[in-house]
Short mmCIF file of C-alpha atoms in Angstrom, two decimals:
data_model
loop_
_atom_site.label_atom_id
_atom_site.label_comp_id
_atom_site.label_asym_id
_atom_site.label_seq_id
_atom_site.Cartn_x
_atom_site.Cartn_y
_atom_site.Cartn_z
CA MET A 1 58.60 70.14 127.14
CA ALA A 2 55.00 69.09 126.51
CA GLY A 3 53.40 72.09 128.16
CA GLN A 4 55.46 74.79 126.45
CA ARG A 5 53.22 77.22 124.56
CA VAL A 6 55.50 80.23 124.02
CA PHE A 7 58.47 79.98 121.64
CA PRO A 8 60.41 81.93 119.00
CA LEU A 9 59.76 81.38 115.28
CA SER A 10 61.86 81.36 112.14
CA CYS A 11 59.67 82.92 109.48
CA VAL A 12 59.56 82.63 105.69
CA VAL A 13 60.82 85.34 103.30
CA GLN A 14 59.16 85.76 99.89
CA HIS A 15 61.36 87.28 97.18
CA TYR A 16 58.62 88.60 94.87
CA ALA A 17 59.86 90.89 92.06
CA TRP A 18 57.94 93.93 93.37
CA GLY A 19 59.85 93.96 96.68
CA LYS A 20 62.56 96.38 97.77
CA MET A 21 66.09 95.27 96.99
CA GLY A 22 68.54 94.04 99.62
CA SER A 23 69.05 96.18 102.70
CA SER A 24 66.73 98.93 101.42
CA SER A 25 63.93 96.51 102.45
CA GLU A 26 62.58 96.56 106.01
CA VAL A 27 62.08 92.78 105.65
CA ALA A 28 65.82 92.34 105.02
CA ARG A 29 66.76 94.80 107.78
CA LEU A 30 64.61 92.91 110.33
CA LEU A 31 66.20 89.61 109.26
CA ALA A 32 69.73 91.03 109.58
CA SER A 33 69.01 92.59 112.98
CA ASN A 34 67.67 89.33 114.36
CA ASP A 35 70.44 87.16 112.92
CA PRO A 36 73.89 88.79 112.51
CA LEU A 37 74.93 85.80 110.36
CA ALA A 38 72.08 86.35 107.85
CA GLN A 39 73.46 86.98 104.36
CA ILE A 40 71.43 89.77 102.70
CA ALA A 41 71.79 89.73 98.89
CA GLU A 42 71.72 93.32 97.64
CA ASP A 43 70.63 92.21 94.15
CA LYS A 44 67.60 90.30 95.46
CA PRO A 45 64.12 91.66 96.34
CA TYR A 46 62.97 91.05 99.93
CA ALA A 47 59.21 91.54 99.51
CA GLU A 48 57.41 89.78 102.37
CA LEU A 49 58.07 88.12 105.72
CA TRP A 50 55.36 85.56 106.52
CA MET A 51 54.58 84.84 110.17
CA GLY A 52 52.00 82.08 110.37
CA THR A 53 50.96 78.66 109.07
CA HIS A 54 50.31 79.26 105.36
CA PRO A 55 51.08 76.09 103.33
CA ARG A 56 53.52 78.08 101.14
CA GLY A 57 55.26 79.61 104.15
CA ASP A 58 54.77 77.73 107.40
CA ALA A 59 57.00 79.19 110.15
CA LYS A 60 59.49 76.90 111.87
CA ILE A 61 59.68 76.60 115.67
CA LEU A 62 63.06 77.63 117.12
CA ASP A 63 63.14 75.71 120.38
CA ASN A 64 65.30 72.76 121.40
CA HIS A 65 62.58 71.44 123.71
CA ILE A 66 60.12 71.01 120.84
CA SER A 67 61.03 68.53 118.09
CA GLN A 68 61.69 70.00 114.63
CA LYS A 69 58.20 71.02 113.57
CA THR A 70 56.55 73.81 111.67
CA LEU A 71 54.05 75.99 113.51
CA GLY A 72 51.21 74.51 111.46
CA GLN A 73 52.19 70.95 112.41
CA TRP A 74 52.52 71.87 116.08
CA ILE A 75 49.13 73.67 116.20
CA ALA A 76 47.45 70.65 114.55
CA GLU A 77 48.66 68.54 117.51
CA ASN A 78 48.01 71.24 120.15
CA GLN A 79 44.76 72.89 119.07
CA ASP A 80 43.93 74.08 122.59
CA CYS A 81 46.73 76.64 122.23
CA LEU A 82 44.43 78.55 119.82
CA GLY A 83 41.89 79.38 122.54
CA SER A 84 38.54 77.59 122.78
CA LYS A 85 36.52 80.07 120.70
CA VAL A 86 39.17 80.37 117.99
CA LYS A 87 39.58 76.59 117.81
CA ASP A 88 35.83 76.02 117.43
CA THR A 89 35.18 78.93 115.05
CA PHE A 90 38.08 78.22 112.68
CA ASP A 91 38.20 74.38 112.73
CA GLY A 92 41.38 74.13 114.79
CA LYS A 93 43.44 76.40 112.53
CA LEU A 94 45.16 79.76 112.99
CA PRO A 95 42.76 82.10 111.14
CA PHE A 96 45.25 84.79 110.07
CA LEU A 97 48.57 85.32 108.32
CA PHE A 98 50.79 88.08 109.77
CA LYS A 99 53.33 89.74 107.45
CA VAL A 100 55.86 92.48 106.91
CA LEU A 101 55.81 93.94 103.37
CA SER A 102 58.47 96.06 101.64
CA VAL A 103 57.03 97.44 98.40
CA GLU A 104 59.18 99.04 95.67
CA THR A 105 57.00 98.44 92.61
CA ALA A 106 53.23 99.01 92.79
CA LEU A 107 51.23 95.94 93.62
CA SER A 108 48.15 95.38 91.38
CA ILE A 109 44.77 97.12 91.26
CA GLN A 110 42.75 94.49 93.12
CA ALA A 111 39.93 93.63 95.46
CA HIS A 112 39.06 90.60 97.56
CA PRO A 113 35.70 88.78 97.48
CA ASN A 114 33.38 88.32 100.43
CA LYS A 115 32.73 84.73 101.57
CA GLU A 116 29.68 84.28 99.35
CA LEU A 117 31.50 85.38 96.19
CA ALA A 118 34.67 83.50 97.21
CA GLU A 119 32.71 80.23 97.33
CA LYS A 120 31.20 80.91 93.90
CA LEU A 121 34.55 81.89 92.29
CA HIS A 122 36.29 78.88 93.83
CA LEU A 123 33.70 76.55 92.30
CA GLN A 124 33.88 78.24 88.88
CA ALA A 125 37.66 78.74 88.57
CA PRO A 126 39.68 76.97 91.30
CA GLN A 127 42.89 77.49 89.31
CA HIS A 128 42.55 81.27 89.85
CA TYR A 129 40.60 81.30 93.14
CA PRO A 130 42.15 78.46 95.17
CA ASP A 131 39.93 78.53 98.28
CA ALA A 132 36.44 79.51 99.43
CA ASN A 133 37.43 82.05 102.08
CA HIS A 134 37.27 85.83 102.18
CA LYS A 135 40.52 87.83 102.46
CA PRO A 136 40.10 91.08 104.43
CA GLU A 137 43.45 92.79 105.07
CA MET A 138 44.89 95.54 107.25
CA ALA A 139 48.12 97.41 106.59
CA ILE A 140 49.89 99.50 109.27
CA ALA A 141 52.77 101.67 108.05
CA LEU A 142 56.29 101.09 109.38
CA THR A 143 57.76 103.77 107.12
CA SER A 144 55.96 106.30 104.92
CA PHE A 145 53.59 104.02 103.00
CA GLN A 146 51.64 104.90 99.87
CA GLY A 147 48.55 103.07 98.70
CA LEU A 148 45.40 103.47 96.62
CA CYS A 149 42.21 102.64 98.49
CA GLY A 150 38.49 103.01 97.72
CA PHE A 151 36.80 105.39 95.29
CA ARG A 152 37.52 109.10 95.51
CA PRO A 153 34.74 111.64 96.11
CA VAL A 154 32.87 112.21 92.81
CA GLU A 155 33.91 115.89 92.71
CA GLU A 156 37.58 114.82 92.50
CA ILE A 157 36.87 112.35 89.68
CA LEU A 158 34.90 115.00 87.76
CA THR A 159 37.84 117.41 88.15
CA PHE A 160 40.21 114.82 86.64
CA LEU A 161 37.77 114.27 83.76
CA LYS A 162 38.05 118.02 83.01
CA LYS A 163 41.83 118.27 83.45
CA VAL A 164 42.91 114.98 81.83
CA PRO A 165 41.43 114.76 78.30
CA GLU A 166 42.94 111.29 77.77
CA PHE A 167 41.03 110.02 80.83
CA GLN A 168 37.84 111.69 79.58
CA PHE A 169 38.36 110.09 76.13
CA LEU A 170 38.43 106.57 77.61
CA ILE A 171 35.40 107.13 79.86
CA GLY A 172 33.36 108.74 77.08
CA ASP A 173 30.88 111.63 77.12
CA ALA A 174 27.78 109.58 78.01
CA ALA A 175 29.29 108.01 81.16
CA SER A 176 30.91 111.32 82.22
CA THR A 177 27.60 113.16 81.88
CA GLN A 178 25.79 110.46 83.85
CA LEU A 179 28.33 110.82 86.68
CA ARG A 180 28.04 114.62 86.72
CA GLN A 181 24.21 114.49 86.83
CA SER A 182 24.11 111.72 89.47
CA THR A 183 25.42 114.07 92.17
CA SER A 184 22.09 115.89 92.26
CA ILE A 185 20.03 112.68 92.54
CA ASP A 186 21.00 110.18 95.30
CA ALA A 187 23.70 107.78 96.50
CA GLN A 188 22.31 104.93 94.41
CA ALA A 189 22.50 107.04 91.24
CA VAL A 190 26.10 107.98 92.11
CA ALA A 191 27.10 104.33 92.65
CA SER A 192 25.47 103.31 89.37
CA ALA A 193 27.19 106.13 87.43
CA LEU A 194 30.54 105.43 89.07
CA ARG A 195 30.25 101.75 88.19
CA ASN A 196 29.48 102.66 84.58
CA CYS A 197 32.50 105.02 84.37
CA PHE A 198 34.94 102.55 85.96
CA SER A 199 33.65 99.70 83.76
CA GLN A 200 34.06 101.88 80.63
CA LEU A 201 37.69 102.45 81.54
CA MET A 202 38.49 98.88 82.51
CA LYS A 203 36.84 97.42 79.40
CA SER A 204 38.57 99.84 77.00
CA GLU A 205 40.41 98.30 74.05
CA LYS A 206 44.10 97.73 74.87
CA LYS A 207 45.32 99.57 71.75
CA VAL A 208 43.26 102.67 72.63
CA VAL A 209 44.46 102.61 76.25
CA VAL A 210 48.11 102.48 75.15
CA GLU A 211 47.58 105.38 72.69
CA GLN A 212 45.89 107.61 75.27
CA LEU A 213 48.35 106.72 78.02
CA ASN A 214 51.33 107.51 75.77
CA LEU A 215 49.78 110.90 74.93
CA LEU A 216 49.23 111.68 78.63
CA VAL A 217 52.69 110.51 79.70
CA LYS A 218 54.34 112.55 76.93
CA ARG A 219 52.39 115.66 77.93
CA VAL A 220 53.13 115.27 81.66
CA SER A 221 56.83 114.49 81.01
CA GLN A 222 57.20 117.65 78.91
CA GLN A 223 55.54 119.77 81.59
CA VAL A 224 57.71 118.27 84.34
CA SER A 225 60.87 118.81 82.23
CA ALA A 226 59.84 122.46 81.82
CA GLY A 227 59.73 122.76 85.63
CA ASN A 228 55.93 122.77 85.95
CA ASN A 229 54.21 121.12 88.90
CA MET A 230 51.77 118.44 87.67
CA GLU A 231 50.54 117.27 91.08
CA ASP A 232 47.00 118.50 90.33
CA ILE A 233 46.76 115.47 88.00
CA CYS A 234 49.04 113.14 90.06
CA GLY A 235 51.81 113.57 87.47
CA GLU A 236 54.64 112.06 89.51
CA LEU A 237 52.62 108.96 90.43
CA LEU A 238 51.44 108.54 86.82
CA LEU A 239 55.04 108.59 85.51
CA GLN A 240 56.16 106.19 88.26
CA LEU A 241 53.40 103.65 87.48
CA HIS A 242 53.89 103.96 83.71
CA GLN A 243 57.60 103.28 84.11
CA GLN A 244 56.80 100.16 86.16
CA TYR A 245 53.89 98.97 83.96
CA PRO A 246 54.12 100.62 80.51
CA GLY A 247 50.78 100.82 78.70
CA ASP A 248 48.85 99.38 81.67
CA ILE A 249 45.19 100.33 82.21
CA GLY A 250 45.92 100.55 85.96
CA CYS A 251 47.81 103.81 85.37
CA PHE A 252 44.44 105.52 84.79
CA ALA A 253 42.93 104.01 87.98
CA ILE A 254 44.72 106.72 90.01
CA TYR A 255 42.00 109.12 88.84
CA PHE A 256 39.31 106.94 90.43
CA LEU A 257 40.96 105.79 93.67
CA ASN A 258 42.05 107.67 96.79
CA LEU A 259 45.81 108.06 97.19
CA LEU A 260 46.81 107.62 100.85
CA THR A 261 50.23 108.31 102.30
CA LEU A 262 50.30 106.66 105.72
CA LYS A 263 52.72 107.84 108.40
CA PRO A 264 54.27 105.16 110.65
CA GLY A 265 51.51 103.72 112.87
CA GLU A 266 48.68 104.83 110.54
CA ALA A 267 46.55 102.06 109.04
CA MET A 268 44.10 101.23 106.29
CA PHE A 269 41.61 98.38 106.40
CA LEU A 270 40.76 96.66 103.12
CA GLU A 271 37.38 95.02 103.53
CA ALA A 272 35.71 92.87 100.86
CA ASN A 273 35.01 94.54 97.49
CA VAL A 274 37.15 97.64 98.13
CA PRO A 275 39.52 98.39 95.22
CA HIS A 276 43.10 99.00 96.33
CA ALA A 277 46.78 98.79 95.45
CA TYR A 278 49.96 99.13 97.50
CA VAL A 279 52.25 101.66 95.80
CA LYS A 280 55.42 102.00 97.88
CA GLY A 281 56.78 101.64 101.41
CA ASP A 282 57.04 99.22 104.34
CA CYS A 283 54.16 97.96 106.48
CA VAL A 284 52.97 95.19 108.74
CA GLU A 285 49.92 93.45 107.30
CA CYS A 286 47.45 90.97 108.67
CA MET A 287 44.94 89.06 106.57
CA ALA A 288 42.48 86.21 106.77
CA CYS A 289 43.95 82.94 105.47
CA SER A 290 43.07 83.01 101.77
CA ASP A 291 44.71 83.45 98.37
CA ASN A 292 41.65 84.96 96.67
CA THR A 293 42.51 88.15 94.81
CA VAL A 294 40.59 89.64 91.86
CA ARG A 295 42.99 91.77 89.78
CA ALA A 296 42.48 94.29 86.98
CA GLY A 297 45.79 96.08 86.36
CA LEU A 298 49.39 96.87 87.42
CA THR A 299 50.19 93.16 87.51
CA PRO A 300 51.63 90.38 85.34
CA LYS A 301 49.19 87.92 87.01
CA PHE A 302 45.74 86.73 85.92
CA ILE A 303 43.34 89.63 85.32
CA ASP A 304 39.56 89.26 85.78
CA VAL A 305 38.00 92.57 84.75
CA PRO A 306 34.36 91.42 84.51
CA THR A 307 34.38 89.97 88.05
CA LEU A 308 36.14 93.03 89.48
CA CYS A 309 33.74 95.53 87.88
CA GLU A 310 30.76 93.47 89.04
CA MET A 311 31.87 92.97 92.65
CA LEU A 312 33.25 96.38 93.69
CA SER A 313 31.75 98.64 96.30
CA TYR A 314 31.08 101.87 94.39
CA THR A 315 30.86 104.10 97.45
CA PRO A 316 32.94 107.28 97.15
CA THR A 317 34.68 108.38 100.36
CA PRO A 318 37.24 111.09 101.16
CA SER A 319 40.77 109.73 101.65
CA LYS A 320 40.81 110.75 105.34
CA ASP A 321 37.85 108.39 105.95
CA ARG A 322 39.90 105.47 104.64
CA LEU A 323 42.30 105.76 107.59
CA PHE A 324 41.61 103.08 110.21
CA LEU A 325 42.11 104.47 113.71
CA PRO A 326 43.24 102.32 116.64
CA THR A 327 41.77 102.55 120.13
CA GLN A 328 43.96 102.91 123.20
CA SER A 329 43.66 100.09 125.71
CA GLN A 330 41.95 100.88 129.04
CA GLU A 331 44.22 98.39 130.83
CA ASP A 332 47.59 99.26 129.26
CA PRO A 333 48.69 102.83 128.41
CA TYR A 334 51.28 101.53 125.91
CA LEU A 335 48.84 99.39 123.92
CA PHE A 336 46.88 100.45 120.81
CA ILE A 337 44.34 98.07 119.25
CA TYR A 338 43.43 97.94 115.55
CA ASP A 339 40.25 95.89 115.65
CA PRO A 340 38.56 95.61 112.22
CA PRO A 341 34.91 94.53 111.75
CA VAL A 342 35.87 90.93 110.83
CA PRO A 343 36.35 87.97 113.22
CA ASP A 344 39.59 86.65 111.69
CA PHE A 345 42.18 89.00 113.19
CA THR A 346 43.08 92.02 115.30
CA ILE A 347 46.45 93.79 115.41
CA MET A 348 47.93 95.32 118.56
CA LYS A 349 50.73 97.88 118.62
CA MET A 350 52.81 98.26 121.79
CA GLU A 351 55.07 101.29 122.21
CA VAL A 352 56.90 100.97 125.52
CA PRO A 353 59.34 103.68 126.68
CA GLY A 354 62.89 102.57 127.51
CA SER A 355 62.44 103.84 131.07
CA VAL A 356 60.14 100.86 131.78
CA THR A 357 62.24 97.93 133.05
CA GLU A 358 59.59 95.20 132.68
CA TYR A 359 56.50 94.98 130.48
CA LYS A 360 53.73 92.41 130.87
CA VAL A 361 52.13 91.30 127.61
CA LEU A 362 48.34 91.07 127.97
CA ALA A 363 47.11 87.45 128.25
CA LEU A 364 44.45 86.73 125.59
CA ASP A 365 42.02 83.92 124.89
CA SER A 366 43.67 83.56 121.49
CA ALA A 367 46.94 82.34 120.06
CA SER A 368 49.02 85.30 118.89
CA ILE A 369 52.21 86.16 117.05
CA LEU A 370 54.40 89.00 118.31
CA LEU A 371 56.93 90.86 116.13
CA MET A 372 59.70 92.92 117.73
CA VAL A 373 60.35 95.96 115.50
CA GLU A 374 62.49 97.96 117.96
CA GLY A 375 64.11 97.01 121.26
CA THR A 376 65.88 94.15 123.06
CA VAL A 377 64.21 92.05 125.78
CA THR A 378 64.19 88.67 127.47
CA ALA A 379 60.78 87.00 127.53
CA SER A 380 59.81 84.71 130.39
CA THR A 381 56.65 82.71 130.93
CA PRO A 382 55.53 79.97 133.36
CA THR A 383 55.57 77.27 130.65
CA ALA A 384 58.97 78.07 129.05
CA GLN A 385 61.98 76.24 130.49
CA ALA A 386 64.31 79.20 129.96
CA ALA A 387 64.00 82.91 129.21
CA ILE A 388 63.82 83.72 125.49
CA SER A 389 66.02 86.50 124.09
CA LEU A 390 64.19 88.75 121.63
CA GLN A 391 65.63 91.61 119.62
CA ARG A 392 64.66 93.64 116.55
CA GLY A 393 63.27 91.23 113.95
CA GLY A 394 62.47 88.53 116.54
CA VAL A 395 59.12 86.74 116.32
CA LEU A 396 57.37 85.00 119.21
CA PHE A 397 54.39 82.63 119.18
CA ILE A 398 52.22 83.01 122.30
CA GLY A 399 49.59 80.36 123.06
CA ALA A 400 46.13 81.34 124.33
CA ASN A 401 45.94 82.57 127.95
CA GLU A 402 49.74 82.61 128.35
CA SER A 403 51.21 85.40 130.44
CA VAL A 404 54.53 86.73 129.09
CA SER A 405 56.81 89.14 130.86
CA LEU A 406 59.38 91.15 128.87
CA LYS A 407 62.46 92.48 130.67
CA LEU A 408 64.23 95.27 128.80
CA THR A 409 67.90 94.31 128.51
CA VAL A 410 68.77 97.66 126.90
CA PRO A 411 67.05 100.88 128.06
CA GLU A 412 65.69 101.72 124.61
CA ASP A 413 62.06 102.16 123.52
CA LEU A 414 60.19 99.04 122.40
CA LEU A 415 57.96 98.86 119.32
CA MET A 416 56.06 95.60 118.88
CA PHE A 417 53.12 94.43 116.79
CA ARG A 418 50.98 91.45 117.77
CA ALA A 419 48.41 89.63 115.62
CA CYS A 420 45.61 87.76 117.39
CA CYS A 421 41.94 86.83 117.09
CA LEU A 422 39.55 88.56 119.51
CA LEU A 423 36.21 86.79 119.21
#
């Protein structure tokens, strides 16, 4: 049917080594819920579910009325489905990639460049920085989700320098003193001192890092074995990261970066130049379409320490300020909107009680992708020939300005996330 602009998608699973194994992964559980015939391999990591048009993971359209096409191919032929502003702003392409992540092993100390730096890096080293776009990201927890994000308040870093002699050794007395004295000057002095300290750590000789890390790990392990609580120096996290990445410089980054533990529904926004790492848990994530990542530790991939140290935003903030809070919709009491300060994407969360028999999805002047996390519904729309059954793990593409009505087929609460572009 030529006019059909709402249809279910079959999305792409990425089996990266850092993912949770088998049915311990929310990615695998969503797949199995949506398709009872899906074979989940318990000895295989299910790291990411990609919902979008990325060249390495273009979703397939599941609809007999539309010939066998990927979503990217179909959008290229039906650009009006993006919405006029989105189409014009992003050259007829879907500007975001929507994902579910299930993280078992920590996922690289990294940051993403802004557009200006992305263009420069792409020109200089296209093999490492494959496009000229920025890559802001937002993660919303589905289960308890741990991540490192942004620089800690200076007082916390100074406390670690006192309590962790191995950390102090790598930073050195001159940089530590500069950081301590900067607090009585101004924000610029703090940023400069913080940059100096972080650069000292990241540019430390590998042999020295391994020696100091082994000393610290041995000391913490002995204390933990003796029944002592080492949480004042993040002992448990240190041992976890060292087990995953022995001898890695990133293990010391925990003393610079805020540790956040997000509860389901809580979010963090990772704007350009903010250092971060995902540590453990399940989340939905939305990002601008780019593969540009500058890494410096906790990864087997290409590491670019000079670029990372140069580009970072050295602004210390308390961990509570790194939480990104949604706003509740004025039009829909069940809708919460996570709207970051970038044009590429917005995420909506819909929590609908099972007592509601029918729920109308807000029509938007943007193409969107809807993920069903909990609940069972039939979706109907003026352009679809037949109602579409959706259950946990189901994914629906909704063209711009399409009105979709969801009828609850089971009186259980709905939880849905929807990625869109609100220009």
